Amino acid sequence: MPVSPKPSTRRPARFRVGALAGVAALALAGALVPATASASPEPPIAEIVTSDNVEHIANIPKTQALTNNNSDLAFTGDYAIGGNYDGFTIYDISEPESPVIVTQVLCQGGQGDVSVSGDLLYFSVDYPRADENCGSPAVGVDDPNGFEGIRIFDIADKANPEYVAAVRTDCGSHTNTLVPSKDGTTDYVYVSSYSPSARFPNCQPPHDKISVIEVPVDNPSAAAVVNEPVLFPDGGNPGGTAPNGNRVSATTGCHDITAFVELNIAAGACMGDGIILNIADPANPTVVERIRDDENFAFWHSATFSNDGKKVLFTDELGGGGAATCLESVGDTHGANGFYRLNGHINDHGKGDIRLKFDGYFKIPRHQEPNQNCVAHNGSLIPVKGKDFFVQSWYQGGVSIIDFNNPRKATEIGFFERNPLTNQSLGSGTWSAYYYNGYIYSNDMGQGFDVLKVDDPRLNGAEAVTHDEFNPQNQTKY
């Protein structure tokens, strides 16, 4: 287990229920936890409910090694890498019905957002530690020597990852986005973070920027911050309360960015603003379009482009992920996805322009309980040629499969969710759900790693698309 860096290169009438009890010992041995087919109008506590076209085929509960919240996922070959606030887990998914834990790395720091590039793993540290070493104690945000930023691991040997570098960034790294150079020699990592304070020595206001880390692929130990572009020179959305009572976050940085390198664009979800970036020069991203929706969006959280790059889906993390927002009383446009059409393009020389036109909202139609935190969270496209389907996590709202071919009439066509746990407090559910090589993989904050299989004629053809590597925040054309 590495300790310090070393130099190196959202229910229809029909559904399926599956029991969860008594699975921990089996899952640790790599055994699947099957979903059994039975019918019940009110499934018992802690059981699984799915639409009739979704099957839950496996679960690996969290282990004693990493007991904190699970977070994001990335994929390489036959492996899924699951982030956790205390480190990361590498799963062998060569047999998706029976995933196996290969190794777990304990390296605390909060958030644990992950991206993978060849043999390199980029890992976000968002809570300060005494130094950059794994195992170093937590320190206060007022400690000027506290480390936050990106840790870089070499995962060529999946059973024995090697910690090779650490790069400090202002305000740490809440999320990170891989932006590979077109010649393959360099990785750029866009680091998003927010919420500065005058009492944080390493996170001073105004924090209207992102950090750009340059990583020579053949020499990752030389990784360094090469730019800190200011995206909001006017300070961004000042926040406050809209005329309809919607509370809007002030923009003090970005939450997440998704890059579409082939099209020279990226979409940034930045608290009170949604933006489109020109990334023809990846070391020097510039804002070419900015939008707001103060009547409905509270916190611009993440973004995904359609396969052709002519649409973009932004998510709103109403309530910060810890609130019950999938309630009838909240409505269908608060805490929803917002769809926009892109007009224009950016060429390889960085010339051109982009304009966005609003096209509709989507929110899961399955109202949740008042004790279930539920809001739009991380997801990815399902690769169907010429069509737009999206799989997405909604915390305790579960996993939703969405048809947004007509963004004005986006609909849910499938789902997977768990009923509330006994005495469940707000703060659980699936963080991220992504389609990868024929299956949906979900990282549940409390219940572990889930594998789903979808059988729906609308998605025919998706299984024919395979990836050698997949970072949902780094899109490519299928």
GROMACS .gro file of C-alpha atoms in nm:
model
  478
    1MET     CA    1   0.000   0.000   0.000
    2PRO     CA    2   0.157   0.327  -0.111
    3VAL     CA    3   0.239   0.581   0.153
    4SER     CA    4   0.420   0.857  -0.032
    5PRO     CA    5   0.477   0.960  -0.393
    6LYS     CA    6   0.768   0.803  -0.575
    7PRO     CA    7   0.918   0.915  -0.903
    8SER     CA    8   0.796   0.713  -1.206
    9THR     CA    9   0.703   0.728  -1.533
   10ARG     CA   10  -3.517   0.770  -1.043
   11ARG     CA   11  -4.154   0.347  -1.045
   12PRO     CA   12  -4.381   0.209  -1.330
   13ALA     CA   13  -4.655  -0.042  -1.248
   14ARG     CA   14  -4.423  -0.335  -1.310
   15PHE     CA   15  -4.101  -0.380  -1.121
   16ARG     CA   16  -3.856  -0.633  -0.985
   17VAL     CA   17  -3.749  -0.677  -0.624
   18GLY     CA   18  -3.422  -0.817  -0.495
   19ALA     CA   19  -3.318  -0.883  -0.134
   20LEU     CA   20  -3.001  -0.730   0.007
   21ALA     CA   21  -2.970  -0.906   0.342
   22GLY     CA   22  -2.667  -1.114   0.433
   23VAL     CA   23  -2.444  -1.037   0.138
   24ALA     CA   24  -2.128  -0.891   0.286
   25ALA     CA   25  -1.922  -1.208   0.322
   26LEU     CA   26  -2.014  -1.330  -0.024
   27ALA     CA   27  -1.937  -1.003  -0.193
   28LEU     CA   28  -1.595  -0.980  -0.037
   29ALA     CA   29  -1.511  -1.307  -0.200
   30GLY     CA   30  -1.617  -1.165  -0.536
   31ALA     CA   31  -1.949  -1.355  -0.545
   32LEU     CA   32  -2.247  -1.188  -0.708
   33VAL     CA   33  -2.556  -1.083  -0.514
   34PRO     CA   34  -2.845  -1.186  -0.738
   35ALA     CA   35  -3.170  -0.994  -0.791
   36THR     CA   36  -3.460  -1.238  -0.757
   37ALA     CA   37  -3.781  -1.187  -0.956
   38SER     CA   38  -4.093  -1.144  -0.740
   39ALA     CA   39  -4.382  -0.897  -0.719
   40SER     CA   40  -4.490  -0.677  -0.430
   41PRO     CA   41  -4.669  -0.340  -0.444
   42GLU     CA   42  -4.478  -0.224  -0.135
   43PRO     CA   43  -4.134  -0.378  -0.122
   44PRO     CA   44  -3.984  -0.426   0.225
   45ILE     CA   45  -3.728  -0.188   0.369
   46ALA     CA   46  -3.383  -0.206   0.219
   47GLU     CA   47  -3.482  -0.406  -0.087
   48ILE     CA   48  -3.423  -0.328  -0.451
   49VAL     CA   49  -3.688  -0.217  -0.700
   50THR     CA   50  -3.631  -0.202  -1.074
   51SER     CA   51  -3.827  -0.144  -1.391
   52ASP     CA   52  -3.894  -0.462  -1.586
   53ASN     CA   53  -3.616  -0.390  -1.834
   54VAL     CA   54  -3.340  -0.355  -1.572
   55GLU     CA   55  -3.180  -0.640  -1.381
   56HIS     CA   56  -2.956  -0.604  -1.078
   57ILE     CA   57  -2.693  -0.868  -1.125
   58ALA     CA   58  -2.424  -0.798  -0.868
   59ASN     CA   59  -2.323  -0.598  -0.561
   60ILE     CA   60  -2.002  -0.570  -0.367
   61PRO     CA   61  -2.062  -0.393  -0.034
   62LYS     CA   62  -1.807  -0.156   0.105
   63THR     CA   63  -1.533  -0.323   0.301
   64GLN     CA   64  -1.369  -0.238   0.631
   65ALA     CA   65  -1.074  -0.093   0.443
   66LEU     CA   66  -1.266   0.203   0.295
   67THR     CA   67  -1.572   0.276   0.509
   68ASN     CA   68  -1.625   0.638   0.404
   69ASN     CA   69  -1.857   0.749   0.120
   70ASN     CA   70  -1.800   0.604  -0.224
   71SER     CA   71  -1.781   0.862  -0.501
   72ASP     CA   72  -1.697   0.859  -0.872
   73LEU     CA   73  -1.594   0.587  -1.118
   74ALA     CA   74  -1.354   0.554  -1.408
   75PHE     CA   75  -1.280   0.253  -1.630
   76THR     CA   76  -0.983   0.098  -1.804
   77GLY     CA   77  -0.994  -0.234  -1.989
   78ASP     CA   78  -1.147  -0.499  -1.763
   79TYR     CA   79  -1.128  -0.279  -1.456
   80ALA     CA   80  -1.348  -0.023  -1.280
   81ILE     CA   81  -1.189   0.220  -1.040
   82GLY     CA   82  -1.416   0.339  -0.760
   83GLY     CA   83  -1.333   0.655  -0.571
   84ASN     CA   84  -1.396   0.688  -0.199
   85TYR     CA   85  -1.336   0.969   0.047
   86ASP     CA   86  -1.066   0.749   0.201
   87GLY     CA   87  -0.899   0.622  -0.116
   88PHE     CA   88  -0.996   0.401  -0.408
   89THR     CA   89  -1.087   0.044  -0.505
   90ILE     CA   90  -0.991  -0.137  -0.824
   91TYR     CA   91  -1.250  -0.395  -0.937
   92ASP     CA   92  -1.195  -0.669  -1.194
   93ILE     CA   93  -1.511  -0.655  -1.412
   94SER     CA   94  -1.399  -0.903  -1.677
   95GLU     CA   95  -1.699  -1.109  -1.560
   96PRO     CA   96  -1.955  -0.835  -1.478
   97GLU     CA   97  -2.190  -1.082  -1.303
   98SER     CA   98  -1.908  -1.159  -1.060
   99PRO     CA   99  -1.691  -0.852  -1.005
  100VAL     CA  100  -1.392  -0.900  -0.781
  101ILE     CA  101  -1.194  -0.653  -0.573
  102VAL     CA  102  -0.835  -0.650  -0.694
  103THR     CA  103  -0.696  -0.401  -0.446
  104GLN     CA  104  -0.790  -0.109  -0.222
  105VAL     CA  105  -0.569   0.189  -0.151
  106LEU     CA  106  -0.619   0.378   0.174
  107CYS     CA  107  -0.517   0.737   0.107
  108GLN     CA  108  -0.752   0.982   0.277
  109GLY     CA  109  -0.830   1.331   0.156
  110GLY     CA  110  -1.200   1.364   0.079
  111GLN     CA  111  -1.405   1.349  -0.243
  112GLY     CA  112  -1.187   1.093  -0.420
  113ASP     CA  113  -1.288   1.195  -0.772
  114VAL     CA  114  -1.100   0.977  -1.022
  115SER     CA  115  -0.983   0.989  -1.383
  116VAL     CA  116  -0.768   0.732  -1.559
  117SER     CA  117  -0.525   0.775  -1.847
  118GLY     CA  118  -0.333   0.469  -1.959
  119ASP     CA  119  -0.141   0.357  -1.654
  120LEU     CA  120  -0.203   0.682  -1.465
  121LEU     CA  121  -0.478   0.749  -1.212
  122TYR     CA  122  -0.564   1.104  -1.107
  123PHE     CA  123  -0.723   1.129  -0.762
  124SER     CA  124  -0.882   1.443  -0.607
  125VAL     CA  125  -0.795   1.556  -0.255
  126ASP     CA  126  -1.041   1.812  -0.118
  127TYR     CA  127  -0.987   1.797   0.260
  128PRO     CA  128  -0.644   1.916   0.376
  129ARG     CA  129  -0.388   1.673   0.515
  130ALA     CA  130  -0.069   1.750   0.703
  131ASP     CA  131   0.134   1.665   0.394
  132GLU     CA  132   0.098   1.491   0.059
  133ASN     CA  133   0.171   1.141   0.193
  134CYS     CA  134  -0.098   0.875   0.223
  135GLY     CA  135  -0.183   0.830   0.589
  136SER     CA  136  -0.093   1.183   0.691
  137PRO     CA  137  -0.338   1.326   0.947
  138ALA     CA  138  -0.613   1.574   0.866
  139VAL     CA  139  -0.541   1.937   0.946
  140GLY     CA  140  -0.757   2.246   0.970
  141VAL     CA  141  -0.833   2.453   0.664
  142ASP     CA  142  -0.645   2.736   0.832
  143ASP     CA  143  -0.315   2.544   0.818
  144PRO     CA  144  -0.102   2.705   0.545
  145ASN     CA  145   0.101   2.384   0.508
  146GLY     CA  146  -0.200   2.158   0.455
  147PHE     CA  147  -0.199   1.960   0.128
  148GLU     CA  148  -0.494   1.954  -0.113
  149GLY     CA  149  -0.492   1.893  -0.487
  150ILE     CA  150  -0.425   1.593  -0.712
  151ARG     CA  151  -0.249   1.268  -0.630
  152ILE     CA  152  -0.116   1.067  -0.922
  153PHE     CA  153  -0.081   0.688  -0.910
  154ASP     CA  154   0.075   0.445  -1.154
  155ILE     CA  155  -0.174   0.155  -1.186
  156ALA     CA  156   0.009  -0.053  -1.446
  157ASP     CA  157   0.009  -0.330  -1.184
  158LYS     CA  158  -0.356  -0.321  -1.074
  159ALA     CA  159  -0.279  -0.521  -0.761
  160ASN     CA  160  -0.001  -0.288  -0.656
  161PRO     CA  161  -0.064   0.077  -0.747
  162GLU     CA  162   0.232   0.306  -0.700
  163TYR     CA  163   0.199   0.664  -0.577
  164VAL     CA  164   0.417   0.873  -0.805
  165ALA     CA  165   0.333   1.243  -0.766
  166ALA     CA  166   0.124   1.505  -0.589
  167VAL     CA  167   0.031   1.851  -0.716
  168ARG     CA  168  -0.105   2.122  -0.487
  169THR     CA  169  -0.394   2.334  -0.615
  170ASP     CA  170  -0.570   2.630  -0.461
  171CYS     CA  171  -0.885   2.522  -0.271
  172GLY     CA  172  -0.791   2.160  -0.336
  173SER     CA  173  -0.961   1.942  -0.597
  174HIS     CA  174  -1.334   1.879  -0.561
  175THR     CA  175  -1.339   1.719  -0.906
  176ASN     CA  176  -1.091   1.662  -1.185
  177THR     CA  177  -1.134   1.631  -1.561
  178LEU     CA  178  -0.891   1.459  -1.796
  179VAL     CA  179  -0.816   1.656  -2.115
  180PRO     CA  180  -0.560   1.456  -2.314
  181SER     CA  181  -0.354   1.628  -2.580
  182LYS     CA  182  -0.437   1.524  -2.935
  183ASP     CA  183  -0.087   1.387  -2.987
  184GLY     CA  184  -0.109   1.169  -2.676
  185THR     CA  185   0.208   1.292  -2.514
  186THR     CA  186   0.053   1.512  -2.248
  187ASP     CA  187  -0.240   1.494  -2.011
  188TYR     CA  188  -0.403   1.813  -1.895
  189VAL     CA  189  -0.609   1.784  -1.578
  190TYR     CA  190  -0.866   2.054  -1.513
  191VAL     CA  191  -0.912   2.091  -1.139
  192SER     CA  192  -1.243   2.233  -1.013
  193SER     CA  193  -1.292   2.364  -0.662
  194TYR     CA  194  -1.494   2.634  -0.492
  195SER     CA  195  -1.605   2.815  -0.174
  196PRO     CA  196  -1.300   3.017  -0.071
  197SER     CA  197  -1.274   3.209   0.253
  198ALA     CA  198  -1.051   3.484   0.383
  199ARG     CA  199  -0.956   3.251   0.670
  200PHE     CA  200  -0.829   2.977   0.434
  201PRO     CA  201  -0.467   3.057   0.348
  202ASN     CA  202  -0.469   2.822   0.048
  203CYS     CA  203  -0.817   2.912  -0.074
  204GLN     CA  204  -0.845   3.288  -0.082
  205PRO     CA  205  -1.130   3.480  -0.248
  206PRO     CA  206  -1.198   3.560  -0.516
  207HIS     CA  207  -1.166   3.208  -0.650
  208ASP     CA  208  -1.303   3.262  -1.001
  209LYS     CA  209  -1.065   3.018  -1.165
  210ILE     CA  210  -0.972   2.659  -1.226
  211SER     CA  211  -0.627   2.502  -1.212
  212VAL     CA  212  -0.474   2.337  -1.518
  213ILE     CA  213  -0.216   2.067  -1.443
  214GLU     CA  214   0.016   1.954  -1.720
  215VAL     CA  215   0.135   1.593  -1.695
  216PRO     CA  216   0.404   1.457  -1.929
  217VAL     CA  217   0.269   1.104  -1.985
  218ASP     CA  218   0.620   0.957  -1.987
  219ASN     CA  219   0.729   1.149  -1.678
  220PRO     CA  220   0.427   1.199  -1.445
  221SER     CA  221   0.648   1.297  -1.155
  222ALA     CA  222   0.705   1.624  -1.344
  223ALA     CA  223   0.335   1.716  -1.327
  224ALA     CA  224   0.277   2.081  -1.239
  225VAL     CA  225   0.017   2.357  -1.249
  226VAL     CA  226   0.077   2.550  -1.573
  227ASN     CA  227  -0.223   2.785  -1.570
  228GLU     CA  228  -0.494   2.917  -1.343
  229PRO     CA  229  -0.735   3.076  -1.592
  230VAL     CA  230  -0.988   3.319  -1.447
  231LEU     CA  231  -1.323   3.216  -1.592
  232PHE     CA  232  -1.535   3.481  -1.419
  233PRO     CA  233  -1.352   3.813  -1.424
  234ASP     CA  234  -1.681   3.984  -1.333
  235GLY     CA  235  -1.713   3.762  -1.027
  236GLY     CA  236  -1.981   3.533  -1.174
  237ASN     CA  237  -2.334   3.490  -1.044
  238PRO     CA  238  -2.364   3.688  -0.719
  239GLY     CA  239  -2.624   3.440  -0.591
  240GLY     CA  240  -2.920   3.522  -0.370
  241THR     CA  241  -3.293   3.459  -0.402
  242ALA     CA  242  -3.477   3.474  -0.735
  243PRO     CA  243  -3.820   3.644  -0.759
  244ASN     CA  244  -3.989   3.304  -0.738
  245GLY     CA  245  -3.805   3.224  -0.415
  246ASN     CA  246  -3.544   2.994  -0.564
  247ARG     CA  247  -3.213   3.027  -0.380
  248VAL     CA  248  -2.919   3.054  -0.615
  249SER     CA  249  -2.558   2.975  -0.535
  250ALA     CA  250  -2.302   3.245  -0.585
  251THR     CA  251  -2.027   3.145  -0.827
  252THR     CA  252  -1.698   3.106  -0.642
  253GLY     CA  253  -1.533   2.853  -0.870
  254CYS     CA  254  -1.653   2.550  -1.067
  255HIS     CA  255  -1.795   2.220  -0.946
  256ASP     CA  256  -1.725   2.004  -1.251
  257ILE     CA  257  -1.620   2.020  -1.616
  258THR     CA  258  -1.677   1.779  -1.905
  259ALA     CA  259  -1.445   1.799  -2.206
  260PHE     CA  260  -1.515   1.699  -2.568
  261VAL     CA  261  -1.162   1.722  -2.707
  262GLU     CA  262  -1.250   1.629  -3.066
  263LEU     CA  263  -1.486   1.931  -3.082
  264ASN     CA  264  -1.251   2.165  -2.892
  265ILE     CA  265  -1.516   2.240  -2.630
  266ALA     CA  266  -1.589   2.174  -2.266
  267ALA     CA  267  -1.897   2.239  -2.052
  268GLY     CA  268  -1.849   2.374  -1.703
  269ALA     CA  269  -2.101   2.354  -1.419
  270CYS     CA  270  -1.998   2.637  -1.194
  271MET     CA  271  -2.235   2.685  -0.902
  272GLY     CA  272  -2.444   2.980  -1.027
  273ASP     CA  273  -2.336   2.960  -1.391
  274GLY     CA  274  -2.321   2.714  -1.678
  275ILE     CA  275  -2.043   2.777  -1.927
  276ILE     CA  276  -1.896   2.653  -2.254
  277LEU     CA  277  -1.519   2.662  -2.286
  278ASN     CA  278  -1.298   2.680  -2.594
  279ILE     CA  279  -1.028   2.417  -2.528
  280ALA     CA  280  -0.854   2.411  -2.867
  281ASP     CA  281  -0.549   2.507  -2.664
  282PRO     CA  282  -0.606   2.280  -2.363
  283ALA     CA  283  -0.360   2.465  -2.144
  284ASN     CA  284  -0.549   2.790  -2.199
  285PRO     CA  285  -0.927   2.731  -2.183
  286THR     CA  286  -1.146   3.037  -2.240
  287VAL     CA  287  -1.517   3.099  -2.181
  288VAL     CA  288  -1.720   3.145  -2.502
  289GLU     CA  289  -2.075   3.115  -2.362
  290ARG     CA  290  -2.235   3.156  -2.022
  291ILE     CA  291  -2.593   3.086  -1.910
  292ARG     CA  292  -2.800   3.117  -1.592
  293ASP     CA  293  -3.136   2.985  -1.477
  294ASP     CA  294  -3.197   3.162  -1.147
  295GLU     CA  295  -3.567   3.070  -1.152
  296ASN     CA  296  -3.492   2.698  -1.138
  297PHE     CA  297  -3.126   2.604  -1.091
  298ALA     CA  298  -2.976   2.633  -0.745
  299PHE     CA  299  -2.632   2.479  -0.805
  300TRP     CA  300  -2.492   2.395  -1.149
  301HIS     CA  301  -2.332   2.059  -1.073
  302SER     CA  302  -2.221   1.868  -1.384
  303ALA     CA  303  -2.261   1.847  -1.762
  304THR     CA  304  -2.276   1.591  -2.045
  305PHE     CA  305  -2.278   1.646  -2.420
  306SER     CA  306  -2.488   1.445  -2.665
  307ASN     CA  307  -2.290   1.211  -2.888
  308ASP     CA  308  -2.279   1.463  -3.173
  309GLY     CA  309  -2.197   1.749  -2.939
  310LYS     CA  310  -2.504   1.947  -3.046
  311LYS     CA  311  -2.678   1.927  -2.709
  312VAL     CA  312  -2.560   1.961  -2.353
  313LEU     CA  313  -2.729   1.838  -2.037
  314PHE     CA  314  -2.660   2.030  -1.717
  315THR     CA  315  -2.759   1.899  -1.374
  316ASP     CA  316  -2.875   2.095  -1.070
  317GLU     CA  317  -2.769   1.973  -0.728
  318LEU     CA  318  -3.054   2.134  -0.536
  319GLY     CA  319  -2.998   2.098  -0.163
  320GLY     CA  320  -2.632   2.010  -0.206
  321GLY     CA  321  -2.700   1.637  -0.229
  322GLY     CA  322  -2.815   1.607   0.131
  323ALA     CA  323  -3.181   1.705   0.093
  324ALA     CA  324  -3.505   1.532  -0.011
  325THR     CA  325  -3.581   1.717  -0.333
  326CYS     CA  326  -3.761   1.443  -0.533
  327LEU     CA  327  -4.092   1.534  -0.368
  328GLU     CA  328  -4.417   1.646  -0.530
  329SER     CA  329  -4.400   1.967  -0.329
  330VAL     CA  330  -4.063   2.057  -0.483
  331GLY     CA  331  -4.186   2.030  -0.841
  332ASP     CA  332  -4.047   1.907  -1.170
  333THR     CA  333  -3.802   2.183  -1.258
  334HIS     CA  334  -3.615   2.235  -0.931
  335GLY     CA  335  -3.331   1.988  -0.893
  336ALA     CA  336  -3.377   1.876  -1.253
  337ASN     CA  337  -3.163   1.829  -1.559
  338GLY     CA  338  -3.166   2.120  -1.804
  339PHE     CA  339  -3.110   2.061  -2.175
  340TYR     CA  340  -2.957   2.313  -2.416
  341ARG     CA  341  -2.882   2.310  -2.788
  342LEU     CA  342  -2.544   2.430  -2.908
  343ASN     CA  343  -2.526   2.657  -3.209
  344GLY     CA  344  -2.184   2.712  -3.365
  345HIS     CA  345  -1.849   2.540  -3.335
  346ILE     CA  346  -1.482   2.588  -3.246
  347ASN     CA  347  -1.220   2.484  -3.502
  348ASP     CA  348  -0.878   2.336  -3.433
  349HIS     CA  349  -0.724   2.682  -3.438
  350GLY     CA  350  -0.954   2.798  -3.160
  351LYS     CA  351  -1.164   3.012  -3.392
  352GLY     CA  352  -1.543   3.016  -3.377
  353ASP     CA  353  -1.823   3.071  -3.133
  354ILE     CA  354  -2.090   2.880  -2.943
  355ARG     CA  355  -2.438   2.988  -2.835
  356LEU     CA  356  -2.677   2.790  -2.616
  357LYS     CA  357  -3.057   2.769  -2.647
  358PHE     CA  358  -3.267   2.621  -2.366
  359ASP     CA  359  -3.464   2.313  -2.471
  360GLY     CA  360  -3.631   2.150  -2.169
  361TYR     CA  361  -3.610   1.993  -1.824
  362PHE     CA  362  -3.617   1.638  -1.689
  363LYS     CA  363  -3.665   1.512  -1.335
  364ILE     CA  364  -3.736   1.156  -1.227
  365PRO     CA  365  -4.116   1.095  -1.199
  366ARG     CA  366  -4.080   0.863  -0.899
  367HIS     CA  367  -4.141   1.074  -0.589
  368GLN     CA  368  -3.922   0.966  -0.301
  369GLU     CA  369  -3.972   0.968   0.076
  370PRO     CA  370  -3.898   1.273   0.298
  371ASN     CA  371  -3.606   1.080   0.450
  372GLN     CA  372  -3.441   1.013   0.114
  373ASN     CA  373  -3.184   1.253  -0.019
  374CYS     CA  374  -3.247   1.269  -0.391
  375VAL     CA  375  -3.118   1.496  -0.664
  376ALA     CA  376  -2.963   1.482  -1.011
  377HIS     CA  377  -2.608   1.350  -0.996
  378ASN     CA  378  -2.345   1.187  -1.217
  379GLY     CA  379  -2.423   0.993  -1.533
  380SER     CA  380  -2.319   0.917  -1.891
  381LEU     CA  381  -2.453   0.852  -2.239
  382ILE     CA  382  -2.562   0.507  -2.352
  383PRO     CA  383  -2.396   0.471  -2.694
  384VAL     CA  384  -2.685   0.417  -2.938
  385LYS     CA  385  -2.603   0.544  -3.287
  386GLY     CA  386  -2.792   0.858  -3.377
  387LYS     CA  387  -2.986   0.858  -3.050
  388ASP     CA  388  -2.959   1.023  -2.709
  389PHE     CA  389  -3.003   0.803  -2.402
  390PHE     CA  390  -2.855   0.882  -2.062
  391VAL     CA  391  -2.804   0.682  -1.745
  392GLN     CA  392  -2.781   0.886  -1.425
  393SER     CA  393  -2.749   0.857  -1.050
  394TRP     CA  394  -3.003   1.035  -0.826
  395TYR     CA  395  -2.864   0.943  -0.484
  396GLN     CA  396  -3.152   0.761  -0.305
  397GLY     CA  397  -3.365   0.823  -0.615
  398GLY     CA  398  -3.154   0.545  -0.761
  399VAL     CA  399  -3.036   0.501  -1.118
  400SER     CA  400  -3.250   0.642  -1.399
  401ILE     CA  401  -3.232   0.566  -1.773
  402ILE     CA  402  -3.349   0.869  -1.972
  403ASP     CA  403  -3.454   0.921  -2.334
  404PHE     CA  404  -3.373   1.280  -2.429
  405ASN     CA  405  -3.396   1.251  -2.806
  406ASN     CA  406  -3.662   1.522  -2.774
  407PRO     CA  407  -3.531   1.729  -2.484
  408ARG     CA  408  -3.867   1.904  -2.445
  409LYS     CA  409  -4.025   1.566  -2.371
  410ALA     CA  410  -3.744   1.374  -2.203
  411THR     CA  411  -3.874   1.059  -2.033
  412GLU     CA  412  -3.751   0.786  -1.800
  413ILE     CA  413  -3.745   0.446  -1.969
  414GLY     CA  414  -3.591   0.239  -1.689
  415PHE     CA  415  -3.470   0.258  -1.332
  416PHE     CA  416  -3.305   0.086  -1.037
  417GLU     CA  417  -3.340   0.198  -0.674
  418ARG     CA  418  -3.323   0.085  -0.315
  419ASN     CA  419  -3.604   0.149  -0.068
  420PRO     CA  420  -3.511   0.356   0.237
  421LEU     CA  421  -3.297   0.175   0.489
  422THR     CA  422  -3.420   0.132   0.848
  423ASN     CA  423  -3.360   0.459   1.034
  424GLN     CA  424  -3.195   0.591   0.720
  425SER     CA  425  -3.084   0.948   0.756
  426LEU     CA  426  -3.031   1.179   0.463
  427GLY     CA  427  -2.695   1.111   0.304
  428SER     CA  428  -2.682   0.789   0.105
  429GLY     CA  429  -2.759   0.651  -0.240
  430THR     CA  430  -2.585   0.614  -0.571
  431TRP     CA  431  -2.324   0.878  -0.645
  432SER     CA  432  -2.240   0.785  -1.003
  433ALA     CA  433  -2.384   0.549  -1.266
  434TYR     CA  434  -2.220   0.492  -1.603
  435TYR     CA  435  -2.268   0.266  -1.905
  436TYR     CA  436  -1.953   0.079  -1.991
  437ASN     CA  437  -1.913  -0.206  -2.241
  438GLY     CA  438  -2.266  -0.346  -2.213
  439TYR     CA  439  -2.339  -0.290  -1.844
  440ILE     CA  440  -2.428  -0.010  -1.604
  441TYR     CA  441  -2.199   0.031  -1.306
  442SER     CA  442  -2.312   0.229  -1.000
  443ASN     CA  443  -2.106   0.344  -0.704
  444ASP     CA  444  -2.342   0.375  -0.406
  445MET     CA  445  -2.213   0.591  -0.123
  446GLY     CA  446  -2.320   0.345   0.145
  447GLN     CA  447  -2.421   0.020  -0.025
  448GLY     CA  448  -2.119  -0.037  -0.242
  449PHE     CA  449  -2.057  -0.124  -0.605
  450ASP     CA  450  -2.356  -0.237  -0.816
  451VAL     CA  451  -2.378  -0.392  -1.164
  452LEU     CA  452  -2.696  -0.358  -1.373
  453LYS     CA  453  -2.802  -0.512  -1.704
  454VAL     CA  454  -3.055  -0.342  -1.935
  455ASP     CA  455  -3.272  -0.530  -2.187
  456ASP     CA  456  -3.457  -0.275  -2.400
  457PRO     CA  457  -3.493  -0.267  -2.780
  458ARG     CA  458  -3.445   0.108  -2.781
  459LEU     CA  459  -3.090   0.049  -2.669
  460ASN     CA  460  -3.003  -0.214  -2.928
  461GLY     CA  461  -2.659  -0.155  -3.064
  462ALA     CA  462  -2.509  -0.010  -2.749
  463GLU     CA  463  -2.338  -0.339  -2.662
  464ALA     CA  464  -2.146  -0.322  -2.987
  465VAL     CA  465  -1.962  -0.014  -2.864
  466THR     CA  466  -1.662  -0.102  -2.653
  467HIS     CA  467  -1.403   0.113  -2.483
  468ASP     CA  468  -1.050   0.042  -2.378
  469GLU     CA  469  -1.076   0.335  -2.139
  470PHE     CA  470  -1.367   0.551  -2.020
  471ASN     CA  471  -1.377   0.871  -1.821
  472PRO     CA  472  -1.734   1.007  -1.835
  473GLN     CA  473  -1.604   1.364  -1.800
  474ASN     CA  474  -1.386   1.315  -2.109
  475GLN     CA  475  -1.623   1.249  -2.398
  476THR     CA  476  -1.540   1.110  -2.740
  477LYS     CA  477  -1.754   1.029  -3.044
  478TYR     CA  478  -1.863   0.668  -3.063
   0.00000   0.00000   0.00000
